[in-house]
CSV table of C-alpha atoms and ligand atoms in Angstrom, one decimal:
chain,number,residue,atom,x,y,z
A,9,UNK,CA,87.5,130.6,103.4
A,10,UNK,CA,89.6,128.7,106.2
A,11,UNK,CA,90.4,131.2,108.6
A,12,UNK,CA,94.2,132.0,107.8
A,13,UNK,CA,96.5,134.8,106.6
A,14,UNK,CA,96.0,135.4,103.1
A,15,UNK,CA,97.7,132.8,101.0
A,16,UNK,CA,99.2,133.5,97.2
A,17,UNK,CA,96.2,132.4,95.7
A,18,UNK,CA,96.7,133.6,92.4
A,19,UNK,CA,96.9,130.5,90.0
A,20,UNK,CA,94.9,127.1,89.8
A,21,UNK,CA,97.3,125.4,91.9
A,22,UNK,CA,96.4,127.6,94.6
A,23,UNK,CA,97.8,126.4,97.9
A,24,UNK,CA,98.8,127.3,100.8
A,25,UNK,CA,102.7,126.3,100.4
A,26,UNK,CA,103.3,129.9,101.5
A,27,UNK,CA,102.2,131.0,104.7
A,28,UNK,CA,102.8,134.6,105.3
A,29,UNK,CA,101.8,136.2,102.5
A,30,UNK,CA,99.8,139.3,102.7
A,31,UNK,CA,98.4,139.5,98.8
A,32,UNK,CA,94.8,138.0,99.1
A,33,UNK,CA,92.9,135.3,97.3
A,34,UNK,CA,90.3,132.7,97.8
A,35,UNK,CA,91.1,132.3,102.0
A,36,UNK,CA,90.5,135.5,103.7
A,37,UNK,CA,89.7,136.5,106.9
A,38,UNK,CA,85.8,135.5,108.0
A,39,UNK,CA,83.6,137.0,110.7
A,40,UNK,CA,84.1,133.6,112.4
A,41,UNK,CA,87.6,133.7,112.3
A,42,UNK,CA,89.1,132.3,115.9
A,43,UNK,CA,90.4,135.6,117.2
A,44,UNK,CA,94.3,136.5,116.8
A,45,UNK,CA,96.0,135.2,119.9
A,46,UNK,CA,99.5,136.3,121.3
A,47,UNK,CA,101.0,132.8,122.8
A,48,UNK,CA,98.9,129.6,122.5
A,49,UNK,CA,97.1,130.4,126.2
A,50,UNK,CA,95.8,133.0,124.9
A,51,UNK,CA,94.3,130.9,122.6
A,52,UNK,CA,92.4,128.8,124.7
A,53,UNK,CA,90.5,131.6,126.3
A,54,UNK,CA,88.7,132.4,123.3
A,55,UNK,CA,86.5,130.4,121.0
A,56,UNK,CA,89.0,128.4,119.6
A,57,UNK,CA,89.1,126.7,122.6
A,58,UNK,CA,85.9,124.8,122.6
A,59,UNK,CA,86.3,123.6,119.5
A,60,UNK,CA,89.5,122.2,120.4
A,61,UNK,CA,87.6,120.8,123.4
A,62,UNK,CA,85.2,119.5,120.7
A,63,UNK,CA,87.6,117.8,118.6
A,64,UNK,CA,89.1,116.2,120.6
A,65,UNK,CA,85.9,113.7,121.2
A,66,UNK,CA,86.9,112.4,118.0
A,67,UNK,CA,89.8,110.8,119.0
A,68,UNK,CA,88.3,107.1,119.9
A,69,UNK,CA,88.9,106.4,115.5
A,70,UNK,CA,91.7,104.9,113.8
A,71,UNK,CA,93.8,102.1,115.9
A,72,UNK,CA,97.2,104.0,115.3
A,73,UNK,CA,100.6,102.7,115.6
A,74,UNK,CA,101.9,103.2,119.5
A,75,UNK,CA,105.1,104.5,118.8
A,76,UNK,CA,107.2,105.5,115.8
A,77,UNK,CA,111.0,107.0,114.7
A,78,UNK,CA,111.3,110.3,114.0
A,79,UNK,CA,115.0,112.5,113.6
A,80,UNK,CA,116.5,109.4,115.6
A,81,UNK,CA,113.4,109.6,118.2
A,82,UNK,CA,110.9,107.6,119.2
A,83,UNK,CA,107.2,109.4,118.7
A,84,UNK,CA,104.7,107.7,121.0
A,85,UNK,CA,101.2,108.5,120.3
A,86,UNK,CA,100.3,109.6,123.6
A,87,UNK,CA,103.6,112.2,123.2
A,88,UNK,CA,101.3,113.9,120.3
A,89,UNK,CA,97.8,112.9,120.7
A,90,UNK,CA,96.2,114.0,123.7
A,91,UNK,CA,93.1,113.7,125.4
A,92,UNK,CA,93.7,117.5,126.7
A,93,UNK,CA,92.1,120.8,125.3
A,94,UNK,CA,95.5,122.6,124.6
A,95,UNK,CA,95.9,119.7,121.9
A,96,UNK,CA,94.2,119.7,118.7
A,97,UNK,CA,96.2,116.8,117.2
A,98,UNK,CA,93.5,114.4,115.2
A,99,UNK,CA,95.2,110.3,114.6
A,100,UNK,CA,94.8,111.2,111.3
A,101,UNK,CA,97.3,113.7,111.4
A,102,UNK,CA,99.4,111.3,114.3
A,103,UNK,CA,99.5,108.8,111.5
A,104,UNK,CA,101.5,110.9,108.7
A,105,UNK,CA,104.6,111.9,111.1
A,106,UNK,CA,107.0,109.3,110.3
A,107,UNK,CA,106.3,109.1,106.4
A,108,UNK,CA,108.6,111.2,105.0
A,109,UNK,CA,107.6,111.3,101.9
A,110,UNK,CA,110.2,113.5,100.9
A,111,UNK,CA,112.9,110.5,101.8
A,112,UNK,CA,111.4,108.3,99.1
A,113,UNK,CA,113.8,108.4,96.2
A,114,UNK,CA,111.1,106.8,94.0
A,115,UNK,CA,108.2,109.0,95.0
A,116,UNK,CA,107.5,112.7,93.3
A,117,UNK,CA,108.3,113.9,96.2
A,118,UNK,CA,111.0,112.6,97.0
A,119,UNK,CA,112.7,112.7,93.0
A,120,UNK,CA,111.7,116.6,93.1
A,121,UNK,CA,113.8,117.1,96.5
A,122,UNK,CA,117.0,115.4,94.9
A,123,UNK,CA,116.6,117.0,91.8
A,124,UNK,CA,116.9,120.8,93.7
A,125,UNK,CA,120.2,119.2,95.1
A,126,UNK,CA,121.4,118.3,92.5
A,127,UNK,CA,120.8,122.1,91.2
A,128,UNK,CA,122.7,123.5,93.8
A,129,UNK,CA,125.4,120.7,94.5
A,130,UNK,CA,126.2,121.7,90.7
A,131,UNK,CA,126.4,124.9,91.4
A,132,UNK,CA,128.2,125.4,94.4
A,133,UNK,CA,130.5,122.6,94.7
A,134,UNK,CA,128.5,120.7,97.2
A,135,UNK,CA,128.5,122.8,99.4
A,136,UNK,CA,124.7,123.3,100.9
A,137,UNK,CA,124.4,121.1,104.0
A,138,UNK,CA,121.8,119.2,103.9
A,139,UNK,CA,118.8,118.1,106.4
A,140,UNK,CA,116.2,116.4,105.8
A,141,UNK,CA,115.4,114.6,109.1
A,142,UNK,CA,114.8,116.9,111.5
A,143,UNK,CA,111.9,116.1,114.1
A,144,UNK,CA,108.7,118.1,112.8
A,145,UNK,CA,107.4,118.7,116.5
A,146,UNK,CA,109.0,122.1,117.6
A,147,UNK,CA,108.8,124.5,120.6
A,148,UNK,CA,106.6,127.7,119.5
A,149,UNK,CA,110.1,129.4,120.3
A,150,UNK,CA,111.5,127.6,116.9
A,151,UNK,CA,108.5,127.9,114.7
A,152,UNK,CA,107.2,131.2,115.4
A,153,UNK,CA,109.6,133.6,118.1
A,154,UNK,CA,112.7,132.9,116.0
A,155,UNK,CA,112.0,133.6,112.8
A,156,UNK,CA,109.8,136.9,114.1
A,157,UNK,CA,106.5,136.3,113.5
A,158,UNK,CA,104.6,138.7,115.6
A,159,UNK,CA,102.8,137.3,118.7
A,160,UNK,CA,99.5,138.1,117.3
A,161,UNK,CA,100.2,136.4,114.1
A,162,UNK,CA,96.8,134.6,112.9
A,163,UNK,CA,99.1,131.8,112.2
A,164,UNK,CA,99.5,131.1,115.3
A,165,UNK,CA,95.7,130.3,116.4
A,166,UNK,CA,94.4,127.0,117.5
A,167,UNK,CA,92.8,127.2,114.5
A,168,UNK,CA,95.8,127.6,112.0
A,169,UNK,CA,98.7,125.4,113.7
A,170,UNK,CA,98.4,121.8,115.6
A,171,UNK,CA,99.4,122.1,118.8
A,172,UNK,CA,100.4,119.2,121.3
A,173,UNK,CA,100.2,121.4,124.0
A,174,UNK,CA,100.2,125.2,124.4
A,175,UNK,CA,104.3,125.2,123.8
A,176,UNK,CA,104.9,122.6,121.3
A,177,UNK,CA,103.7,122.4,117.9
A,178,UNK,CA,104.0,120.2,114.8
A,179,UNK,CA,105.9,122.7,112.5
A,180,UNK,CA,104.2,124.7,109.9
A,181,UNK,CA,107.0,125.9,108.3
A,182,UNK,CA,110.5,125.0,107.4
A,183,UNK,CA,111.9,127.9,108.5
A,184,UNK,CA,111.0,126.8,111.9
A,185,UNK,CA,114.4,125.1,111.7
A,186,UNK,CA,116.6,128.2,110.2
A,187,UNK,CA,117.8,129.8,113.4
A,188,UNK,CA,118.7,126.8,115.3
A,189,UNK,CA,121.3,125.2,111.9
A,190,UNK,CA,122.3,129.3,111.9
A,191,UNK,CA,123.4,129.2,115.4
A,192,UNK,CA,125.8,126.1,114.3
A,193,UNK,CA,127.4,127.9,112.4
A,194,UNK,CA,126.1,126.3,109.1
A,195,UNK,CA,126.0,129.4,106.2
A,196,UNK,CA,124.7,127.4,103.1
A,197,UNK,CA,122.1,125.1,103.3
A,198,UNK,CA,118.8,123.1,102.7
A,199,UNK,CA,115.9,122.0,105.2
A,200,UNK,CA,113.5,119.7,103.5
A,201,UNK,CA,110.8,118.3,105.9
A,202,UNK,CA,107.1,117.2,106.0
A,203,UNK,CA,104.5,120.5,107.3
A,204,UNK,CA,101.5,120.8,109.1
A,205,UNK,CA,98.5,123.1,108.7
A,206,UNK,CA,94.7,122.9,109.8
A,207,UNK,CA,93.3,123.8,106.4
A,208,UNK,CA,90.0,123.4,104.6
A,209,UNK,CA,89.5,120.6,101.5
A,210,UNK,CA,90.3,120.6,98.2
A,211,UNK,CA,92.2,118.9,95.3
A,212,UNK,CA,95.0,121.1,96.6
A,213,UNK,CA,94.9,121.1,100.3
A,214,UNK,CA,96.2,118.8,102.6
A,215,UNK,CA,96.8,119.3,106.4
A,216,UNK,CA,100.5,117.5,105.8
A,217,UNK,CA,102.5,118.6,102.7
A,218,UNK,CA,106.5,119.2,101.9
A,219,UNK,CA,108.5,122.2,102.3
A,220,UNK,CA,111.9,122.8,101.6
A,221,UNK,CA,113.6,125.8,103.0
A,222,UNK,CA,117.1,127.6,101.7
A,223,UNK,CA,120.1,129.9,103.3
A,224,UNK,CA,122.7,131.3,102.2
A,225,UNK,CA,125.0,133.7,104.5
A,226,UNK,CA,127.6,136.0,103.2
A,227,UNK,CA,130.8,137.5,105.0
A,228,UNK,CA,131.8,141.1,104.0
A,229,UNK,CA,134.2,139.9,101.8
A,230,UNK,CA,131.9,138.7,99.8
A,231,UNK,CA,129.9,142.0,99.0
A,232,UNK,CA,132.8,144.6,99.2
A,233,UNK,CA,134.3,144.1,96.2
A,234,UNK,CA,131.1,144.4,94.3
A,235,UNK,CA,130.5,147.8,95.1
A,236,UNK,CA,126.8,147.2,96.3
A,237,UNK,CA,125.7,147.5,100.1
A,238,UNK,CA,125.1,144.3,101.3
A,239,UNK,CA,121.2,144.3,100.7
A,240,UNK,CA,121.8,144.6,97.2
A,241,UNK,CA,124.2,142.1,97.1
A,242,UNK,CA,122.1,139.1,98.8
A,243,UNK,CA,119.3,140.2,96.6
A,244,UNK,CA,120.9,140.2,93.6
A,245,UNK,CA,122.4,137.0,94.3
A,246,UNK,CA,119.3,135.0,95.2
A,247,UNK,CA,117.1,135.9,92.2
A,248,UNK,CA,120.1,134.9,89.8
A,249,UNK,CA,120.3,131.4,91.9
A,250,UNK,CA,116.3,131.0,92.2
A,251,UNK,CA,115.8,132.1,88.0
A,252,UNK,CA,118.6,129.0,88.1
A,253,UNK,CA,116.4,126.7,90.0
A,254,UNK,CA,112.9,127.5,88.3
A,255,UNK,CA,115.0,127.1,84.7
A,256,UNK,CA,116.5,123.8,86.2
A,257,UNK,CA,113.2,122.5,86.8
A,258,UNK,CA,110.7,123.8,84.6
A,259,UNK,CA,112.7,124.5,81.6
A,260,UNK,CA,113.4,128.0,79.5
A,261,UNK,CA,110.2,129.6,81.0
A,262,UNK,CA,109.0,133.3,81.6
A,263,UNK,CA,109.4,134.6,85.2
A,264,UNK,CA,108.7,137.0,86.9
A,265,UNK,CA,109.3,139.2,90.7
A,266,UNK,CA,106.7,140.1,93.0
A,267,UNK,CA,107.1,142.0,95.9
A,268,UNK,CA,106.0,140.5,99.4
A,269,UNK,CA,106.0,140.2,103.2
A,270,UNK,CA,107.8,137.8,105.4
A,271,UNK,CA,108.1,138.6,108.8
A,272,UNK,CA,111.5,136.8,108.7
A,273,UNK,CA,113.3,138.9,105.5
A,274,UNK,CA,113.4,142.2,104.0
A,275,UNK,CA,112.8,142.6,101.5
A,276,UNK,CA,111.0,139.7,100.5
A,277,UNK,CA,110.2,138.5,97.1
A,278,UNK,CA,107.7,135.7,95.6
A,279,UNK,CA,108.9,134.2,91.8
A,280,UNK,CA,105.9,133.4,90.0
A,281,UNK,CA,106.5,131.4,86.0
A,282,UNK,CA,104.7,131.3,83.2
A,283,UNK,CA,103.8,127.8,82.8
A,284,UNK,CA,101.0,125.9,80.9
A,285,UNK,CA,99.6,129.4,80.3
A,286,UNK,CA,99.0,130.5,84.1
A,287,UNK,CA,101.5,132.0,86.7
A,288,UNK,CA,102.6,129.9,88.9
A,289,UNK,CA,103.7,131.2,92.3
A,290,UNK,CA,106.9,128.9,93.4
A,291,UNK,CA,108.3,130.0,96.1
A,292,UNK,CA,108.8,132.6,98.4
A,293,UNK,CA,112.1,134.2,99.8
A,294,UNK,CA,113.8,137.4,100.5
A,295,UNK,CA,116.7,138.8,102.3
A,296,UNK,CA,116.8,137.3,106.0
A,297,UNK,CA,116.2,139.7,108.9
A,298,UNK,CA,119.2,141.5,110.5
A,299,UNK,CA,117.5,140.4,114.0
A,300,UNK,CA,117.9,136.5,113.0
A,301,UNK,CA,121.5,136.7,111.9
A,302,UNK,CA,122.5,138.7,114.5
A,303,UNK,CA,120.8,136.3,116.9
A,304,UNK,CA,122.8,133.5,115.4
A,305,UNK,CA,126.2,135.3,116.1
A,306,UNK,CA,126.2,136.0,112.5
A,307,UNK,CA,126.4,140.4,113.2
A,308,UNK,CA,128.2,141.6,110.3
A,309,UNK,CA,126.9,139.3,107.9
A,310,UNK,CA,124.1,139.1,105.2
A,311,UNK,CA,122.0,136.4,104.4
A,312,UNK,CA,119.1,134.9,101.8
A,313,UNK,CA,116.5,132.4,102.3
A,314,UNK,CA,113.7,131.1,100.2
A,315,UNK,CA,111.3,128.6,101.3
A,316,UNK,CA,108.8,126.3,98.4
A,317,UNK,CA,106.2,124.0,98.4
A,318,UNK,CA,106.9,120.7,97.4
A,319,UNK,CA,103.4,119.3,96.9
A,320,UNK,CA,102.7,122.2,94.4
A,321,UNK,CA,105.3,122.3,92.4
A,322,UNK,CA,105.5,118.5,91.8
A,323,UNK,CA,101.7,118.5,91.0
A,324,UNK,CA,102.5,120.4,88.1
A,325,UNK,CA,106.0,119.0,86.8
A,326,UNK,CA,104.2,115.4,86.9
A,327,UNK,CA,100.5,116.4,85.8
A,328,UNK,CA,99.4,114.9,89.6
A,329,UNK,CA,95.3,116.2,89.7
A,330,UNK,CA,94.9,115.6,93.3
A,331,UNK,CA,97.0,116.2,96.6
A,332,UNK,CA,96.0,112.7,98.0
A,333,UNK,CA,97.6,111.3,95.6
A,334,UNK,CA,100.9,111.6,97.2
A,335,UNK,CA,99.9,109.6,99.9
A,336,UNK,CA,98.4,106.7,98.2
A,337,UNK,CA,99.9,103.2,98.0
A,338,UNK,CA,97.9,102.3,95.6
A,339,UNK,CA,100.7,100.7,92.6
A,340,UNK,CA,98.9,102.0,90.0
A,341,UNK,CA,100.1,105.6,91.4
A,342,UNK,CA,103.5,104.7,92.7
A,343,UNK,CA,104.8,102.5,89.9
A,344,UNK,CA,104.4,105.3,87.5
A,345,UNK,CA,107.8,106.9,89.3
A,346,UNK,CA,111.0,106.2,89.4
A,347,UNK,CA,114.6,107.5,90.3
A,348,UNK,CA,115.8,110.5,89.1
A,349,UNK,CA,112.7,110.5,86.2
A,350,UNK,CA,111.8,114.5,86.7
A,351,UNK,CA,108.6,115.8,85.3
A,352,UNK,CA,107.4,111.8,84.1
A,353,UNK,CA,103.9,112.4,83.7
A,354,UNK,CA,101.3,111.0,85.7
A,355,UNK,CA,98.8,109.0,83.5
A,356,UNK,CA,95.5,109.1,85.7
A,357,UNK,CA,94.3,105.3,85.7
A,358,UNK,CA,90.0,105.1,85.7
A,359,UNK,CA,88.6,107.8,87.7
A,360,UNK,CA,85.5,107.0,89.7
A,361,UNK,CA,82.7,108.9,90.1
A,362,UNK,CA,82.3,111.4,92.6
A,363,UNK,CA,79.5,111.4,95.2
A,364,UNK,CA,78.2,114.5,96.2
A,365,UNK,CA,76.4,115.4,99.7
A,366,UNK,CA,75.2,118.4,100.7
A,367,UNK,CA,74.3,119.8,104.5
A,368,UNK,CA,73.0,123.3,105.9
A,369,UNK,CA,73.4,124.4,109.1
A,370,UNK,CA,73.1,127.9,111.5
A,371,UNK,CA,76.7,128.1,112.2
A,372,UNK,CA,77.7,129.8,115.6
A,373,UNK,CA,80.4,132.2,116.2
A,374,UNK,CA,83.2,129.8,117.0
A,375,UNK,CA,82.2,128.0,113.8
A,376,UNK,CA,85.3,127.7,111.3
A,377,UNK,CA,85.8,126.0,108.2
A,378,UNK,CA,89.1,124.2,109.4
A,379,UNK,CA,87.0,123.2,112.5
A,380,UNK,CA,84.9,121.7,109.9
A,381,UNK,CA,87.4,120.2,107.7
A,382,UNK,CA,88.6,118.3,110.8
A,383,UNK,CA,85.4,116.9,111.7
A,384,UNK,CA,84.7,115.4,108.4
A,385,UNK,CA,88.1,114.4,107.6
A,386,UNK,CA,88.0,112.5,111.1
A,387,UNK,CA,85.1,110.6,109.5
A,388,UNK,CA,85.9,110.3,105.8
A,389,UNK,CA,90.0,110.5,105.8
A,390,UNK,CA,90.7,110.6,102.1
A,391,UNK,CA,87.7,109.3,100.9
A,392,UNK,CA,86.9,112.9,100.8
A,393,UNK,CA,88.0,115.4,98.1
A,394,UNK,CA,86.5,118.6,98.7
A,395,UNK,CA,84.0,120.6,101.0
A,396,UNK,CA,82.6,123.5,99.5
A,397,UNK,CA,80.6,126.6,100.7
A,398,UNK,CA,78.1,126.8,98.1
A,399,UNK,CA,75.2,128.7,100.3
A,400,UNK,CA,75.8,131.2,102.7
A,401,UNK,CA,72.9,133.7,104.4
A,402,UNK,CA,72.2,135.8,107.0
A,403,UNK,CA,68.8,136.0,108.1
A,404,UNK,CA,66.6,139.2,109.8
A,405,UNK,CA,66.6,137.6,113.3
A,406,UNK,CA,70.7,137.8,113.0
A,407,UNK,CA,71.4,133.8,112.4
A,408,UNK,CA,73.7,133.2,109.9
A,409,UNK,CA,73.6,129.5,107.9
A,410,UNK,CA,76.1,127.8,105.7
A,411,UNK,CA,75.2,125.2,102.8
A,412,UNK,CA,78.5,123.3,102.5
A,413,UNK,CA,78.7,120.7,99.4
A,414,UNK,CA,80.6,117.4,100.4
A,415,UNK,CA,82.6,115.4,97.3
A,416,UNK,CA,83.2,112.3,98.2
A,417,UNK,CA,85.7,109.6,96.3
A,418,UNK,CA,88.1,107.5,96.3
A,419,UNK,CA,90.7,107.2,94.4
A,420,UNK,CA,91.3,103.7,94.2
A,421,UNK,CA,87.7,102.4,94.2
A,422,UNK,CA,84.0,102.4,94.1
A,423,UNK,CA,82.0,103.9,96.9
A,424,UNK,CA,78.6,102.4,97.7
A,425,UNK,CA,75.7,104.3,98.3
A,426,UNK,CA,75.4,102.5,101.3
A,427,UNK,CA,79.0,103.2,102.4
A,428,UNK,CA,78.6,106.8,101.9
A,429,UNK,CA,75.0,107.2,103.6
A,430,UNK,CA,77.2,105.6,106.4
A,431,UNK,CA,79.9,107.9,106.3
A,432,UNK,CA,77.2,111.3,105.5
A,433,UNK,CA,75.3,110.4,109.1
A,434,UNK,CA,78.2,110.4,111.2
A,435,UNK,CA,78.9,113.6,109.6
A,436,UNK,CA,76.1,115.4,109.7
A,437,UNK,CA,75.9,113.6,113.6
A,438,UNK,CA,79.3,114.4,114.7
A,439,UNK,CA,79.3,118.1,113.1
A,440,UNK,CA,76.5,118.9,115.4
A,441,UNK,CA,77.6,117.5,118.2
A,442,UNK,CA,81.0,118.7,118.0
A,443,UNK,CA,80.9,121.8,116.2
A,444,UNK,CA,77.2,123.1,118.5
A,445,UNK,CA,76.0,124.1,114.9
A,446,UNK,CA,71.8,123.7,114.4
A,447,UNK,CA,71.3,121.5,111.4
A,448,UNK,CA,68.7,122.5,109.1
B,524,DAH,N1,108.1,130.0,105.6
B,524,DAH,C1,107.4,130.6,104.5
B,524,DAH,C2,106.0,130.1,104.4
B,524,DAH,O1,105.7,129.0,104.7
B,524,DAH,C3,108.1,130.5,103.2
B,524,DAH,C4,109.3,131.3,103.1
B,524,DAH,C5,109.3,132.6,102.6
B,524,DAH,C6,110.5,130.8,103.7
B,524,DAH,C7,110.4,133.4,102.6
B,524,DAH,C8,111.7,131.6,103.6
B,524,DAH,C9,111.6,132.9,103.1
B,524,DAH,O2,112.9,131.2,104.1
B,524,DAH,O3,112.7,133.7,103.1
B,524,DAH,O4,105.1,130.8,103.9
């Protein structure tokens, strides 16, 4: 429903750890969709734009830290959160930028990341570079321009991407950072880093999750002697070292190629497995552009890249039910991990009951589910767990309405009827206010 590009949505674990895929799913496009926009100005001429303007009332929540270190820089909060409408940057989100969750040797995030290194030190001597600390705010040059994405991309709405201001943005992708380490001179190596993407609610979605982004260049020496074209070659290569990986980490399972489209490589493949009787899309990849290598001074040469989801694949390997379970500190969560324990599975300690709330309203035409999402997140944080469309008319004078179903629990405690009744006002409060919808 959240107005994106169509994710892989094809398994359970659907998620949006691929951005650019064009084989449809659950998300699709809506008829409230903020409208494509060419650079982020653009943006703020159309609807988006007042709901920026709206959530950004929110921001008076959380006390935050003031200042935090990020890539060897200090983040100060007023260098992401803004009280301007070409910034759509919630605390909540301010909060999760120096976390690096993908750092933590003893957290599934961080034990999945090292064992993919260890994969490919074994099998290539070592000799990957790797980065895993690069700052995640980045011009829209780096995130979108260099790796090709067209300029009227839906990914880069107001509505899609966090913006700090109508230049900068908090990365939504890994391979925001692939044509800068190219243009080093670096021709093998990894990016892991934490991601940001407005997105609606779910056991799967969560505006912050882990990427971790792959090259590989080749000289002509490498391919001549094999008798392919260099295509071919690059191809060939990366589905023998990705099969690797998948087998690595998941075992002797079945796998299979799907054809896709990246704007940044052609041709571009997604490697789905067979795994607790479902496919299971793991990453996507494909042979890079011609444009970006030969940007990067790298002409005559050939290069792969994949790019995978973290979040996803770990949620599987360790049996983890819900995405905000990364980001507790609850002890009964993290002590369950440790070092180098791969695929340890999680054991879930006492679920508490859900609480369910449900609220209609006449949406308006800059109404979007991520807009939504925001709102109620602002409110709840990760008390809530999902928000669902379960109603959805259109009536004879034109108005459309939406019924959306709120879960809300925790997963660490209790909630009180009172505490929710609390939490379900300021909702229902805020999402009119903010949001101009008509509650019913
Ligand atoms: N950046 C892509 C995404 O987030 C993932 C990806 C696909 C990265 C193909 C790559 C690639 O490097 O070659 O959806």
């Amino acid at each position: 429903m959240a107005v994106a590009m169509a994710f892989a949505q094809s398994t359970a674990f659907s998620s949006r750890a691929l951005l650019f895929l064009h084989r449809s799913g659950r998300r699709s496009f809506t008829a409230f969709s903020v409208p494509y926009s060419s650079s982020a100005t653009a943006a703020s001429s159309s609807s988006a734009f007042s709901s920026v303007d709206n959530l950004r009332r929110q921001k008076w929540r959380a006390p935050v830290a003031s200042a935090l270190e990020r890539g060897g820089v200090k983040i100060a909060r007023d260098d992401v959160v803004r009280d301007e409408p070409t910034n759509n940057i919630p605390d909540t989100i301010f909060t999760k930028l120096g976390q690096q969750l993908h750092r933590r040797n003893q957290h599934p995030i961080g034990i999945l990341k090292n064992a993919i290194y260890d994969y490919f030190d074994s099998n290539y001597e070592n000799k990957f570079d790797k980065f895993d600390d690069l700052c995640p705010i980045v011009t829209v040059k780096q995130n979108f321009d260099d790796v090709l994405v067209p300029a009227d991309h839906v990914s880069r709405s107001y509505n899609d991407t966090y913006y700090i201001d109508p230049q900068t943005v908090l990365r939504c992708h890994t391979s925001a950072h692939q044509a800068e380490i190219l243009s080093k001179g670096h021709t093998q190596f990894l990016v892991t880093g934490d991601v940001y993407r407005r997105d609606s609610i779910d056991s799967t979605h969560y505006p912050v999750f882990h990427q971790m982004e792959g090259v590989h260049v080749f000289s002509p020496n490498d391919w001549e002697s094999s008798g392919q074209d260099s295509t071919a070659y690059a191809a060939e290569d990366l589905k023998k070292c990705l099969e690797g990986l998948a087998r690595h980490l998941f075992g002797a399972v079945e796998m299979r190629w799907i054809d896709t489209y990246f704007p940044f490589t052609d041709p571009s493949f997604e490697l789905e497995i067979y795994f607790q009787e479902k496919w299971l899309e793991v990453l996507g990849c494909g042979v890079t552009e011609q444009e970006i290598l030969k940007r990067s001074g790298n002409s005559n040469n050939v290069a792969w890249a994949f790019g995978l989801g973290l979040e996803r694949l770990a949620m599987v390997l360790f049996d983890i039910p819900d995405i905000r379970l990364f980001w507790t500190t609850d002890e009964r969560f993290t002590s369950q991990f440790s070092e180098g324990q791969l695929g340890v599975k999680f054991k879930p300690f006492s679920k508490f009951p859900p609480c369910y709330k449900d609220m209609s309203f006449w949406i308006n035409e800059s109404f979007t589910e991520n807009n939504l999402c925001e709102v109620i997140r602002g409110i709840a944080g990760d008390l809530v767990e999902e928000v669902c469309l379960i109603d959805n008319f259109t009536n004879k004078k034109g108005m459309t309405s939406h019924c959306y179903r709120i879960a809300y629990r925790s997963m660490e405690r209790s909630l009180t009827d009172e505490e929710i009744n609390e939490l379900q006002w300021k909702v229902r409060e805020q999402v009119e206010s903010h949001l101009k919808v008509v509650l019913r």
